[in-house]
Amino acid sequence: MKTTATGRAAAVFGVGFSFVVMLVSGLFLIIAPKGSLANTLDWSLLGLSRSGWEAVHLATSFLFTTFAIWHLLIHGSVVTNFITGTPMHPAGHRREGLAMALVVLILVLTAILDLPPSSWLVDLNQYFKKAYWVI
């Protein structure tokens, strides 16, 4: 039986694979020394310099965003049903949507206000950039 490629599957895999690479490159950038020190130390991880990992992170972030938009366009009716409900689930999934919107809002606000847990990530990044990589 011959199967054809689908845009739905491509969008899902695109979001998934770009997310994994973006996650790994982001973690590597957290532990990488700051730019000038990375250049001085000739720092690299898995054969890529800091600027190389920044390029990978930027490119996959762009891809992730593009695939996420494509995914939302393809699955727009599903997202709408989550919000508005269906005959089987009249309430939809508004509680879950509201909860996740609240989680994102809190994380954004903690980042803006320099509060935990966002500040912990910034501190971890600063530790690696300043304390760990001291020469």
C-alpha positions in Angstrom: 0.0 0.0 0.0 1.4 3.3 -1.1 1.1 6.2 1.4 1.6 9.8 0.6 3.3 12.4 2.7 1.0 14.7 4.6 1.5 18.3 5.7 0.0 17.4 9.1 2.8 14.8 9.8 5.5 17.1 8.4 4.3 20.0 10.7 4.3 17.7 13.8 7.8 16.3 13.1 9.1 19.8 12.2 7.9 21.2 15.5 9.3 18.2 17.4 12.7 17.9 15.8 13.4 21.7 15.7 12.3 21.8 19.4 14.8 19.1 20.4 17.7 20.8 18.6 16.7 24.2 20.0 16.5 22.7 23.5 20.0 21.2 23.2 21.6 24.3 21.8 19.9 26.4 24.4 21.3 24.2 27.2 24.8 24.3 25.6 24.5 28.2 25.5 23.6 28.3 29.2 26.9 26.5 30.1 29.0 28.3 27.5 31.4 31.0 28.5 30.4 34.6 27.5 31.4 35.6 23.9 34.8 37.2 24.4 35.9 34.6 26.9 34.7 31.8 24.6 36.9 33.3 21.8 39.9 33.7 24.1 39.6 30.1 25.3 38.8 28.9 21.8 35.9 27.1 23.5 33.9 24.5 21.6 31.4 21.8 22.3 30.9 18.9 19.9 33.0 20.8 17.4 31.0 24.0 17.5 32.1 27.3 19.0 29.8 29.5 21.0 28.9 31.5 17.9 28.2 28.3 16.1 25.8 27.2 18.8 24.2 30.6 18.7 23.6 30.2 15.0 22.1 26.7 15.4 19.9 28.1 18.2 18.7 31.0 16.2 18.1 28.9 13.1 16.1 26.2 14.9 14.2 28.8 16.9 13.1 30.3 13.6 12.2 26.9 12.2 10.3 26.0 15.4 8.3 29.2 15.2 7.6 28.6 11.5 6.5 25.0 12.0 4.4 26.0 15.1 2.5 28.6 13.0 2.1 26.0 10.2 0.9 23.4 12.8 -1.6 25.9 14.2 -2.9 26.8 10.8 -3.4 23.1 9.9 -5.0 22.3 13.3 -6.9 25.5 13.7 -10.2 23.8 14.1 -8.8 21.6 16.9 -7.5 24.6 18.7 -10.9 26.4 18.3 -12.7 23.3 19.6 -10.4 23.3 22.7 -11.6 26.8 23.4 -15.2 26.8 22.3 -16.1 23.1 23.0 -17.7 20.4 21.0 -21.0 18.5 21.5 -19.0 15.7 23.3 -17.1 18.2 25.4 -19.2 21.4 25.6 -16.9 23.1 28.1 -13.9 22.5 25.8 -10.6 22.8 27.5 -10.8 26.3 28.7 -9.4 25.4 32.2 -6.3 23.9 30.7 -5.8 26.8 28.3 -6.3 29.3 31.1 -3.9 27.4 33.3 -1.2 27.2 30.7 -1.7 30.9 29.7 -1.2 31.7 33.4 2.0 29.6 33.6 3.4 31.5 30.6 2.3 34.9 32.0 3.9 34.1 35.4 7.1 33.0 33.8 7.3 36.1 31.6 6.5 38.4 34.6 9.2 36.6 36.7 11.7 37.2 33.9 10.8 40.9 33.6 10.8 41.4 37.4 14.0 39.3 37.9 12.3 36.9 40.3 12.5 33.1 40.7 12.2 30.8 38.8 13.3 32.9 35.8 16.1 34.5 37.9 17.4 31.1 38.7 18.0 30.4 35.0 19.7 33.8 34.6 21.8 33.1 37.7 22.8 29.7 36.3 23.7 31.2 33.0 25.7 34.0 34.8 27.5 31.4 36.9 28.8 29.6 33.9 29.6 32.8 32.1 31.4 34.5 35.0 32.3 32.1 37.8 32.9 28.8 36.1 34.9 30.1 33.2 37.2 32.4 35.1 40.7 32.3 33.8 
